[in-house]
Coordinates of C-alpha atoms in Angstrom, one line a residue:
M29 CA -56.3 2.8 89.3
I30 CA -57.8 3.8 86.0
S31 CA -60.7 1.2 86.5
A32 CA -61.5 2.9 89.8
A33 CA -61.5 6.4 88.4
L34 CA -63.8 5.1 85.6
R35 CA -66.3 3.8 88.0
A36 CA -66.1 6.9 90.1
S37 CA -66.7 9.0 86.9
A38 CA -69.7 6.7 85.9
R39 CA -71.5 7.1 89.2
R40 CA -71.1 11.0 89.0
S41 CA -72.3 10.7 85.3
A42 CA -75.4 8.6 86.6
V43 CA -76.4 11.0 89.3
A44 CA -76.1 13.9 86.7
L45 CA -78.4 12.0 84.1
S46 CA -81.1 11.5 87.1
R47 CA -81.6 15.1 87.4
P48 CA -84.2 16.9 85.1
A49 CA -82.8 17.8 81.7
L50 CA -82.2 21.4 80.4
R51 CA -84.6 22.5 77.8
T52 CA -82.8 22.1 74.5
T53 CA -83.2 21.2 70.8
R54 CA -85.0 17.9 70.3
A55 CA -82.8 15.2 69.5
Y56 CA -83.2 12.6 66.5
S57 CA -84.0 8.9 67.8
S58 CA -84.4 5.6 66.3
P59 CA -87.9 4.9 65.3
A60 CA -87.7 1.7 67.4
S61 CA -86.5 3.2 70.6
H62 CA -88.2 3.0 74.1
A63 CA -88.2 4.9 77.1
S64 CA -86.5 2.3 78.8
S65 CA -83.7 1.6 76.1
S66 CA -80.0 2.1 77.3
T67 CA -78.5 3.0 73.9
P68 CA -78.8 6.7 74.5
W69 CA -77.0 6.3 77.7
A70 CA -74.3 4.2 75.9
I71 CA -73.7 6.7 73.2
G72 CA -73.6 9.7 75.7
S73 CA -70.9 7.8 77.9
L74 CA -69.0 7.3 74.9
L75 CA -68.8 11.0 74.0
V76 CA -68.2 12.1 77.3
F77 CA -65.4 9.5 78.5
G78 CA -63.9 8.6 75.2
P79 CA -61.6 11.6 75.1
L80 CA -60.7 11.0 78.6
L81 CA -60.0 7.5 78.1
F82 CA -57.8 8.5 75.0
H83 CA -55.9 10.8 77.0
L84 CA -55.2 8.6 80.0
T85 CA -54.1 5.8 77.9
S86 CA -51.8 7.6 75.2
P87 CA -48.1 7.6 75.9
P88 CA -46.4 10.6 77.0
P89 CA -45.1 12.8 74.2
K90 CA -41.4 12.5 73.4
Q91 CA -39.2 15.4 74.5
K92 CA -37.6 17.3 71.8
K93 CA -34.0 17.0 71.6
V94 CA -32.1 20.3 71.6
S95 CA -28.6 20.2 70.0
Q96 CA -26.0 21.8 72.2
V97 CA -24.8 24.0 69.1
E98 CA -28.0 25.7 69.0
H99 CA -27.4 27.2 72.3
Q100 CA -23.9 28.4 71.2
P101 CA -23.7 32.0 70.0
L102 CA -22.4 32.3 66.4
Q103 CA -18.9 33.2 65.9
P104 CA -17.7 35.5 63.2
L105 CA -15.7 33.9 60.3
Q106 CA -12.0 34.3 60.5
P107 CA -10.2 35.2 57.2
V108 CA -8.0 32.4 56.0
T109 CA -4.4 33.3 54.6
P110 CA -3.4 30.9 51.7
T111 CA -0.2 29.4 51.8
P112 CA 2.0 30.5 48.9
V113 CA 2.8 28.1 46.2
A114 CA 5.8 28.3 43.8
A115 CA 4.4 28.9 40.4
E116 CA 5.2 25.9 38.0
P117 CA 6.6 26.7 34.6
E118 CA 4.1 26.5 31.6
V119 CA 4.8 23.1 29.5
P120 CA 3.9 23.6 25.9
K121 CA 1.2 21.1 25.2
K122 CA 2.4 18.6 22.3
K123 CA -0.3 17.8 19.8
K124 CA -1.5 14.6 19.9
I125 CA -0.4 12.6 16.4
Q126 CA -2.6 10.1 15.2
K127 CA -1.2 6.6 14.6
P128 CA 0.8 6.6 11.4
Y129 CA 0.3 5.2 8.2
I130 CA 3.1 2.4 7.9
L131 CA 4.3 1.7 4.4
I132 CA 6.6 -1.1 4.4
G133 CA 9.0 -1.2 1.5
A134 CA 10.7 2.1 0.1
G135 CA 9.9 1.4 -3.5
T136 CA 7.5 2.7 -6.3
A137 CA 4.2 1.3 -4.6
S138 CA 4.8 3.0 -1.2
F139 CA 5.6 6.1 -2.6
A140 CA 2.8 6.3 -4.8
A141 CA 0.6 5.4 -1.6
A142 CA 2.3 8.1 0.4
Q143 CA 1.5 10.6 -2.2
A144 CA -2.1 9.5 -2.4
I145 CA -2.7 9.9 1.3
K146 CA -1.0 13.2 1.5
E147 CA -3.2 14.5 -1.2
K148 CA -6.4 13.6 0.6
D149 CA -5.0 14.5 4.2
P150 CA -2.0 16.8 4.3
L151 CA -1.4 16.4 7.9
A152 CA -1.7 12.8 8.0
N153 CA 1.2 10.9 9.5
V154 CA 2.8 9.0 6.9
I155 CA 6.0 6.7 7.4
I156 CA 7.8 4.8 4.6
I157 CA 10.1 2.0 6.1
G158 CA 12.7 0.6 3.9
D159 CA 15.9 -1.5 4.3
E160 CA 17.9 0.2 1.6
S161 CA 20.0 3.3 2.4
V162 CA 18.4 5.5 -0.1
A163 CA 14.9 7.2 -0.8
P164 CA 12.2 5.8 -3.1
Y165 CA 13.5 5.5 -6.7
M166 CA 12.5 4.1 -10.2
R167 CA 13.9 0.9 -11.3
P168 CA 13.4 1.0 -14.9
P169 CA 16.1 3.5 -15.9
L170 CA 18.6 1.2 -14.1
S171 CA 18.6 -1.1 -17.0
K172 CA 17.8 1.4 -19.8
E173 CA 18.5 4.9 -20.3
I174 CA 21.4 5.3 -17.6
W175 CA 23.6 3.1 -19.7
F176 CA 23.2 5.4 -22.8
S177 CA 24.2 8.6 -20.9
E178 CA 27.3 10.5 -22.2
D179 CA 28.1 11.4 -18.4
P180 CA 30.9 9.1 -17.1
D181 CA 29.6 9.8 -13.6
V182 CA 26.0 8.9 -14.2
A183 CA 26.1 6.0 -12.0
T184 CA 27.0 8.5 -9.1
T185 CA 24.9 11.4 -9.9
L186 CA 21.9 9.0 -10.9
R187 CA 20.8 11.8 -13.3
F188 CA 20.0 10.7 -16.7
K189 CA 18.4 11.6 -20.2
D190 CA 15.3 9.7 -21.2
W191 CA 14.8 8.9 -24.8
Q192 CA 13.1 12.2 -25.7
G193 CA 16.0 14.0 -24.2
T194 CA 14.6 15.2 -21.0
E195 CA 17.0 15.3 -18.1
R196 CA 15.8 13.2 -15.0
S197 CA 16.7 11.8 -11.6
V198 CA 16.0 8.1 -10.8
F199 CA 14.7 9.6 -7.3
Y200 CA 11.1 10.5 -7.3
Q201 CA 12.0 13.7 -5.1
D202 CA 14.9 15.2 -3.2
D203 CA 15.7 14.0 0.4
S204 CA 14.9 17.6 1.6
L205 CA 11.3 16.9 1.0
Y206 CA 11.0 14.0 3.3
E207 CA 11.3 14.0 7.2
I208 CA 14.2 11.5 7.7
L209 CA 14.0 9.7 11.1
D210 CA 16.9 8.0 12.6
D211 CA 14.6 5.6 14.6
A212 CA 11.3 4.7 15.4
S213 CA 11.1 7.3 18.3
G214 CA 10.3 9.9 15.7
S215 CA 7.0 8.2 14.6
D216 CA 4.9 10.3 16.7
V217 CA 6.6 13.7 16.0
E218 CA 4.6 16.0 13.8
S219 CA 5.5 16.7 10.4
E220 CA 3.8 17.8 7.1
K221 CA 6.3 15.8 5.1
I222 CA 6.3 12.1 4.4
K223 CA 8.6 10.5 7.0
L224 CA 11.2 8.1 5.8
L225 CA 13.0 5.4 7.9
L226 CA 15.8 3.9 6.2
N227 CA 18.1 0.9 6.8
K228 CA 15.3 -0.4 9.2
P229 CA 13.9 -3.9 8.2
V230 CA 10.6 -4.7 9.4
T231 CA 10.8 -8.0 11.3
K232 CA 7.2 -8.7 12.4
L233 CA 3.7 -7.4 11.7
N234 CA 1.1 -8.2 14.3
V235 CA -2.3 -7.4 12.5
E236 CA -4.2 -8.1 15.9
D237 CA -2.3 -5.3 17.8
H238 CA -1.8 -3.2 14.9
T239 CA 2.1 -3.0 15.3
V240 CA 5.3 -3.3 13.2
T241 CA 8.5 -4.5 14.9
L242 CA 11.6 -3.3 13.5
A243 CA 15.1 -5.2 13.4
D244 CA 16.5 -3.2 16.3
G245 CA 13.3 -4.3 18.4
S246 CA 11.4 -1.2 18.3
V247 CA 7.7 -1.1 17.8
I248 CA 5.4 1.3 16.3
F249 CA 1.6 1.2 16.4
Y250 CA 0.0 1.8 13.1
N251 CA -3.5 3.2 11.9
K252 CA -3.3 1.4 8.7
V253 CA -0.5 -0.4 7.2
L254 CA 0.5 -1.1 3.4
L255 CA 2.8 -4.2 2.6
A256 CA 5.0 -3.2 -0.6
T257 CA 8.0 -5.2 -0.1
G258 CA 8.5 -6.2 -3.8
G259 CA 10.8 -9.0 -4.5
T260 CA 14.2 -10.5 -4.3
P261 CA 16.1 -11.5 -7.4
K262 CA 16.4 -15.2 -8.0
K263 CA 19.6 -16.8 -8.0
L264 CA 20.8 -19.7 -10.3
P265 CA 21.1 -23.3 -8.7
Q266 CA 24.1 -23.7 -6.5
Q267 CA 25.0 -20.0 -7.3
P268 CA 28.2 -19.1 -5.0
E269 CA 28.5 -15.9 -3.2
S270 CA 31.1 -13.8 -5.0
D271 CA 31.6 -10.0 -5.9
Q272 CA 32.0 -11.3 -9.3
I273 CA 28.4 -12.5 -9.5
T274 CA 25.7 -9.6 -9.6
T275 CA 21.9 -10.2 -9.1
F276 CA 20.7 -6.9 -10.7
R277 CA 17.8 -4.9 -9.0
T278 CA 19.0 -2.2 -7.0
I279 CA 21.2 1.1 -7.1
D280 CA 23.9 -0.6 -5.5
D281 CA 23.9 -3.2 -8.2
L282 CA 24.0 -0.7 -10.9
K283 CA 27.1 1.0 -9.3
K284 CA 28.9 -2.1 -8.8
L285 CA 28.4 -3.1 -12.6
D286 CA 29.2 0.4 -13.8
K287 CA 32.8 -0.2 -12.3
V288 CA 33.1 -3.8 -13.9
V289 CA 32.3 -2.4 -17.6
H290 CA 35.8 -1.3 -18.5
S291 CA 38.0 -2.0 -21.3
G292 CA 39.1 -5.5 -21.8
A293 CA 36.1 -6.9 -19.6
R294 CA 34.1 -9.8 -20.5
I295 CA 30.8 -9.9 -19.2
A296 CA 27.9 -12.5 -19.1
V297 CA 24.3 -11.9 -18.8
I298 CA 22.1 -14.6 -17.8
G299 CA 18.4 -14.6 -18.7
G300 CA 16.5 -13.9 -21.9
G301 CA 13.6 -12.0 -20.6
F302 CA 12.6 -8.2 -20.1
L303 CA 15.7 -7.5 -17.9
G304 CA 18.2 -9.7 -19.3
S305 CA 17.7 -8.4 -22.7
E306 CA 17.6 -5.0 -21.7
L307 CA 20.8 -5.2 -19.9
A308 CA 22.3 -7.0 -22.8
V309 CA 21.7 -4.1 -25.2
A310 CA 22.7 -1.5 -22.5
L311 CA 26.0 -3.1 -21.7
A312 CA 26.7 -3.5 -25.6
N313 CA 26.1 0.0 -26.1
R314 CA 28.7 0.9 -23.5
A315 CA 31.1 -1.7 -24.9
S316 CA 30.8 0.1 -28.5
K317 CA 32.6 3.2 -26.9
Q318 CA 35.2 1.0 -25.3
P319 CA 37.7 -1.3 -26.7
D320 CA 37.6 -5.0 -26.1
I321 CA 34.5 -5.4 -24.1
Q322 CA 32.7 -8.5 -24.8
I323 CA 29.0 -9.1 -23.8
T324 CA 27.4 -12.4 -23.8
Q325 CA 23.7 -13.3 -23.2
I326 CA 22.9 -16.9 -22.1
F327 CA 19.4 -18.5 -21.7
P328 CA 17.7 -21.6 -22.3
E329 CA 14.8 -20.4 -24.4
D330 CA 14.8 -20.1 -28.5
G331 CA 15.3 -16.6 -28.3
N332 CA 14.8 -13.1 -26.6
M333 CA 11.6 -12.7 -25.0
A334 CA 10.5 -16.4 -26.1
N335 CA 8.0 -16.6 -23.3
V336 CA 6.3 -13.5 -24.3
F337 CA 6.5 -13.0 -28.1
P338 CA 5.2 -15.2 -30.8
S339 CA 8.2 -17.3 -32.2
Y340 CA 8.8 -15.3 -35.6
L341 CA 8.9 -12.0 -33.4
T342 CA 11.4 -13.7 -30.9
K343 CA 13.7 -14.7 -33.8
W344 CA 13.5 -11.0 -35.2
T345 CA 14.3 -9.6 -31.8
T346 CA 17.2 -11.8 -31.2
S347 CA 18.7 -10.9 -34.6
R348 CA 18.4 -7.4 -33.7
V349 CA 20.1 -7.9 -30.2
R350 CA 22.9 -9.7 -31.9
N351 CA 23.2 -6.7 -34.6
L352 CA 23.7 -4.5 -31.7
G353 CA 26.7 -6.4 -30.5
V354 CA 25.6 -9.1 -28.2
D355 CA 26.9 -12.5 -28.5
V356 CA 23.3 -14.4 -27.7
K357 CA 23.5 -18.1 -26.9
T358 CA 20.1 -19.4 -27.1
N359 CA 18.9 -23.1 -25.8
N360 CA 21.8 -23.1 -23.4
V361 CA 21.2 -24.5 -19.7
I362 CA 24.0 -23.4 -17.1
D363 CA 24.9 -26.5 -15.4
G364 CA 27.6 -25.0 -13.1
L365 CA 28.8 -21.5 -11.8
Q366 CA 32.4 -21.4 -10.1
V367 CA 34.8 -18.7 -9.1
Q368 CA 38.4 -19.6 -9.6
D369 CA 41.6 -17.5 -10.1
G370 CA 39.8 -14.3 -10.4
K371 CA 37.5 -15.5 -13.3
V372 CA 33.9 -16.8 -13.3
H373 CA 33.6 -20.3 -15.0
L374 CA 30.3 -21.5 -16.6
S375 CA 29.4 -24.9 -17.4
L376 CA 26.8 -25.3 -20.3
N377 CA 24.7 -27.9 -21.5
A378 CA 26.0 -30.9 -19.2
G379 CA 29.8 -29.8 -19.9
S380 CA 29.6 -29.8 -23.6
E381 CA 30.9 -26.0 -23.3
E382 CA 32.7 -24.0 -21.1
L383 CA 32.8 -20.2 -20.8
Q384 CA 35.2 -18.1 -18.7
V385 CA 34.2 -14.5 -18.0
D386 CA 35.1 -11.7 -15.5
H387 CA 31.6 -11.0 -14.2
V388 CA 28.2 -12.6 -14.3
V389 CA 25.1 -10.7 -14.3
V390 CA 22.0 -12.7 -13.1
A391 CA 18.8 -11.5 -14.4
V392 CA 16.2 -14.4 -14.1
G393 CA 13.4 -13.0 -12.2
I394 CA 12.3 -12.2 -8.8
E395 CA 10.8 -14.1 -5.8
P396 CA 8.0 -11.9 -4.1
R397 CA 9.0 -11.2 -0.6
V398 CA 6.1 -12.6 1.3
D399 CA 7.9 -14.0 4.4
L400 CA 6.6 -11.1 6.5
A401 CA 3.0 -11.6 5.4
R402 CA 3.2 -15.2 5.9
D403 CA 4.3 -14.9 9.3
A404 CA 1.4 -12.5 10.2
G405 CA -1.0 -15.1 9.0
L406 CA -1.9 -13.6 5.7
E407 CA -3.2 -15.8 3.1
I408 CA -0.6 -16.6 0.5
D409 CA -1.4 -17.4 -3.2
E410 CA 1.0 -20.3 -3.6
Q411 CA 0.6 -20.5 -7.3
R412 CA 1.5 -17.2 -8.2
A413 CA 3.7 -16.6 -4.9
G414 CA 1.9 -13.3 -3.9
V415 CA -0.3 -12.0 -1.0
M416 CA -3.9 -12.5 -1.5
V417 CA -6.2 -9.5 -1.4
N418 CA -9.8 -8.6 -1.9
A419 CA -11.0 -6.3 -4.7
E420 CA -9.9 -3.2 -2.7
L421 CA -6.4 -4.6 -2.3
E422 CA -7.0 -5.3 1.6
A423 CA -5.4 -8.5 3.0
R424 CA -6.9 -8.1 6.4
K425 CA -8.6 -5.2 8.2
D426 CA -6.3 -2.3 7.8
V427 CA -3.7 -4.3 5.9
Y428 CA -3.3 -3.5 2.2
V429 CA -1.0 -4.9 -0.3
A430 CA 0.6 -3.4 -3.5
G431 CA 3.1 -3.6 -6.0
D432 CA 5.0 -6.9 -7.2
M433 CA 4.0 -9.0 -4.3
V434 CA 0.1 -8.7 -4.5
S435 CA -2.3 -11.4 -6.0
F436 CA -5.3 -9.6 -7.1
H437 CA -8.4 -10.5 -9.0
D438 CA -8.7 -8.7 -12.5
I439 CA -12.3 -8.6 -13.6
Q440 CA -11.6 -9.4 -17.2
L441 CA -8.5 -11.8 -16.9
G442 CA -8.9 -13.3 -13.5
R443 CA -6.3 -13.7 -10.5
R444 CA -3.0 -11.9 -11.5
R445 CA 0.3 -10.9 -10.0
I446 CA 2.3 -8.5 -12.1
E447 CA 5.9 -7.3 -11.6
H448 CA 5.9 -3.8 -13.5
H449 CA 6.4 -0.4 -13.0
D450 CA 3.0 0.8 -14.0
H451 CA 1.3 -1.5 -11.8
A452 CA 3.3 -0.6 -8.8
V453 CA 2.2 3.2 -9.3
L454 CA -1.4 2.4 -9.9
S455 CA -1.9 -0.3 -7.2
G456 CA 0.2 1.7 -4.6
R457 CA -1.8 4.9 -5.4
H458 CA -5.2 3.0 -5.1
A459 CA -4.2 1.3 -1.9
G460 CA -3.3 4.8 -0.3
L461 CA -6.6 6.3 -1.5
N462 CA -8.6 3.1 0.1
M463 CA -6.3 3.8 3.4
V464 CA -7.0 7.1 4.0
E465 CA -10.7 7.4 2.8
P466 CA -12.4 4.1 4.3
A467 CA -15.9 5.4 3.5
R468 CA -15.1 5.6 -0.2
V469 CA -13.2 2.6 -0.8
K470 CA -13.2 1.3 -4.4
P471 CA -12.2 -1.8 -6.2
Y472 CA -8.9 -1.9 -8.1
R473 CA -9.9 -2.2 -11.8
H474 CA -6.8 -0.6 -13.4
Q475 CA -5.6 -2.5 -16.5
S476 CA -1.9 -2.4 -16.1
M477 CA 0.6 -1.9 -18.9
F478 CA 4.3 -2.5 -19.2
W479 CA 7.0 -1.4 -21.5
S480 CA 10.5 -2.5 -22.5
D481 CA 13.1 -0.9 -24.6
L482 CA 15.9 -2.3 -26.4
G483 CA 17.8 0.8 -26.9
P484 CA 16.3 4.0 -28.2
E485 CA 15.2 2.3 -31.4
V486 CA 13.2 -0.6 -30.6
G487 CA 10.5 -0.4 -27.9
Y488 CA 7.2 -2.0 -27.0
E489 CA 4.4 -1.5 -24.7
A490 CA 1.8 -4.1 -23.6
V491 CA -1.6 -4.5 -21.8
G492 CA -3.1 -7.4 -20.5
L493 CA -2.0 -11.0 -20.5
I494 CA 1.1 -11.4 -22.8
D495 CA 2.1 -14.9 -23.0
A496 CA 3.7 -17.0 -26.0
Q497 CA 1.5 -19.9 -25.3
L498 CA -1.6 -18.0 -26.1
S499 CA -2.9 -17.6 -29.8
T500 CA -2.0 -14.2 -31.5
I501 CA -3.0 -12.3 -34.3
S502 CA -0.4 -9.7 -35.7
V503 CA -0.8 -6.6 -37.9
W504 CA 2.4 -4.9 -39.2
A505 CA 3.1 -1.8 -41.1
K506 CA 6.2 0.0 -42.4
S507 CA 7.9 2.2 -40.0
T508 CA 9.5 5.5 -40.1
D509 CA 12.0 7.4 -38.1
Q510 CA 9.1 8.7 -35.8
D511 CA 8.5 5.2 -35.0
T512 CA 11.2 4.7 -32.3
P513 CA 11.2 5.2 -28.5
A514 CA 13.3 8.2 -29.0
S515 CA 10.6 9.8 -31.0
A516 CA 7.8 8.9 -29.2
P517 CA 5.6 11.6 -27.1
Q518 CA 6.0 11.9 -23.4
E519 CA 4.0 9.4 -21.6
P520 CA 3.4 9.7 -18.0
H521 CA 3.4 6.1 -17.1
R522 CA 7.2 5.8 -18.0
H523 CA 8.7 8.4 -15.7
Q524 CA 7.1 9.9 -12.7
T525 CA 9.6 12.2 -11.2
S526 CA 9.7 16.0 -10.4
S527 CA 13.1 17.0 -11.6
E528 CA 13.2 17.8 -15.4
S529 CA 14.8 19.8 -18.2
A530 CA 15.1 19.5 -21.8
V531 CA 18.4 18.6 -23.3
A532 CA 19.8 16.8 -26.5
P533 CA 18.3 13.3 -26.7
P534 CA 20.7 10.3 -27.2
K535 CA 21.5 9.4 -30.6
A536 CA 19.6 6.5 -32.4
S537 CA 21.0 4.2 -34.8
P538 CA 19.4 4.0 -38.3
S539 CA 15.7 3.7 -38.3
L540 CA 13.9 0.3 -39.0
A541 CA 12.2 1.6 -42.1
D542 CA 13.5 -1.4 -44.1
E543 CA 12.7 -4.0 -41.5
K544 CA 9.9 -6.5 -41.8
F545 CA 8.7 -6.0 -38.3
G546 CA 9.5 -2.4 -37.7
K547 CA 6.1 -1.3 -36.4
G548 CA 3.1 -3.4 -35.4
L549 CA 0.2 -4.8 -33.1
V550 CA 0.0 -8.3 -31.6
F551 CA -3.4 -9.4 -30.2
Y552 CA -3.2 -12.1 -27.8
V553 CA -6.5 -14.5 -27.6
R554 CA -7.9 -16.8 -25.3
D555 CA -11.2 -18.5 -25.8
R556 CA -11.7 -16.0 -28.8
K557 CA -11.5 -13.1 -26.5
I558 CA -8.7 -10.4 -26.6
V559 CA -6.8 -10.7 -23.4
G560 CA -3.6 -8.7 -24.2
L561 CA -2.0 -6.4 -26.9
V562 CA 1.5 -5.6 -27.6
L563 CA 2.2 -2.3 -29.2
F564 CA 5.4 -2.8 -31.1
N565 CA 7.2 0.6 -31.8
V566 CA 3.6 2.0 -31.5
F567 CA 3.2 4.8 -29.0
G568 CA 0.7 6.8 -27.4
K569 CA -2.1 4.3 -27.6
V570 CA -2.0 2.4 -24.4
Q571 CA -5.4 3.7 -23.4
E572 CA -6.7 2.3 -26.5
A573 CA -5.3 -0.9 -25.9
R574 CA -6.9 -0.8 -22.3
D575 CA -10.2 -0.2 -23.7
I576 CA -10.0 -3.2 -25.8
V577 CA -9.1 -5.4 -23.3
D578 CA -11.5 -4.1 -20.7
A579 CA -14.2 -4.4 -23.1
G580 CA -13.6 -8.2 -23.4
L581 CA -14.0 -7.9 -27.2
T582 CA -13.6 -10.9 -29.5
S583 CA -11.0 -11.5 -32.1
D584 CA -13.4 -11.1 -35.0
K585 CA -13.6 -7.3 -34.2
I586 CA -9.9 -6.8 -35.0
D587 CA -10.2 -5.4 -38.3
G588 CA -12.5 -2.6 -37.1
L589 CA -10.2 -1.9 -34.3
L590 CA -7.1 -1.0 -36.4
N591 CA -8.1 2.6 -37.1
K592 CA -7.9 3.5 -33.2
F593 CA -4.0 3.0 -33.5
D594 CA -3.3 5.2 -36.8
L595 CA -1.1 2.1 -37.9
Y596 CA -0.7 3.5 -41.6
S597 CA -0.7 7.0 -40.9
N598 CA 2.7 7.5 -41.8
E599 CA 2.9 5.5 -45.0
H600 CA 3.1 7.2 -48.4

């Protein structure tokens, strides 16, 4: 149909073209065109029939779809009445508590760490966990000043007079200043106080999950954790379990021994080191006030503190202890220990001597408590039996160690493990500061000191390595009545407690003015370098001794160092 239409249209167009053209504007043509050419006709046909052809061949336009909704009239909006809902009571939002700083062990190191953390962040969540039933306390007075108290109830009150006459408590602070928890459920309760969880031994430390597990099975997640579990008193070989044998370390041990020291009692102290010698002298002082109490001290060395002092000073110290009323048995090895018929029977030197007493006090050192750390996969220093740490006292990420059980690197003296009060205080504090200020961690460089007193008349303070196997250089001077622990100035490293009041000091025995070794210095030397220093009845000069050891000075400098200690200032 389309072709027929086109042919008809073409015939009409041909007829139209044969007619005379209308006068119009001249058209441009190609220069090669001739009168007989068909090109103009083709162009004209295209111009005429092109639009018609496009119109006839194009598909019909699509019809616009109109939605039925468009044809519906708009309806006015109807108001919606809300369904009444019962108002819920407002629940006060509980402030989210940060994961706590967990301090395992309720001793001196943990308390020092807790104080340091609270100083930097008063709102820090700090929990001390201990397996004893009492708050953190000082151990040194338990073998020293308490036994010289005039108060018959001192073992109950635990308040004593130090050598200078200041009344103190063995506890660092009153229980009311702690937030005492009954169980782990209180670990996320807000408190500005240091939290205390007692009688709850920690049985597991998981350093990957940041958790500690208590003996009752409860689990606490921690932010950072401090291991300060101290040590357990060593026992004698084949030592039987008996109420008549005490391994002395705790307040409970003190109370037990206090009840034993009564008229007619015979007590044996095993051990010739710091603790054994202090207890022997302390018990002898109690014995001097009650009739028929006998105190015997037994150890295998040549004399008191034989592993620490040079031999001549050991002999002098032993004679001093004997003069105070102790029956000192040197070079004696205990082969057997049995309890029969209410008495303790000791066999000495392969049975060559037998001794029968009412009670035995074992003071032969401690074993660091590292089982928890070992089970957690921490590295143990098998030579020194401590937990290995880096310079910042960190054993693993977020796990710190302080006190008796830490094996740390001393820049001057090499790797060490120290069992003294001053080290517990300073290492605990340092660990606490590093825990709470991770961006400002510092290496532990404190040169620790220790002290020991054989009553209010003889005392010594020491810094660095003190070992009888080292070479020593000693300097001695004449002592006066002022050169005793009772006359020494108050020194913060000896007691750190809050409750103090001045009272009369304990009475001292006659002075050591006529004694050959009444006052002096003992320098300990290794490879010509001064590595330790004992201040014998020389007080208030601990920092000077620290400076000497820290400086790594050699022994040829000793003469020039004496003026730092005013050794001869009281001589006339």
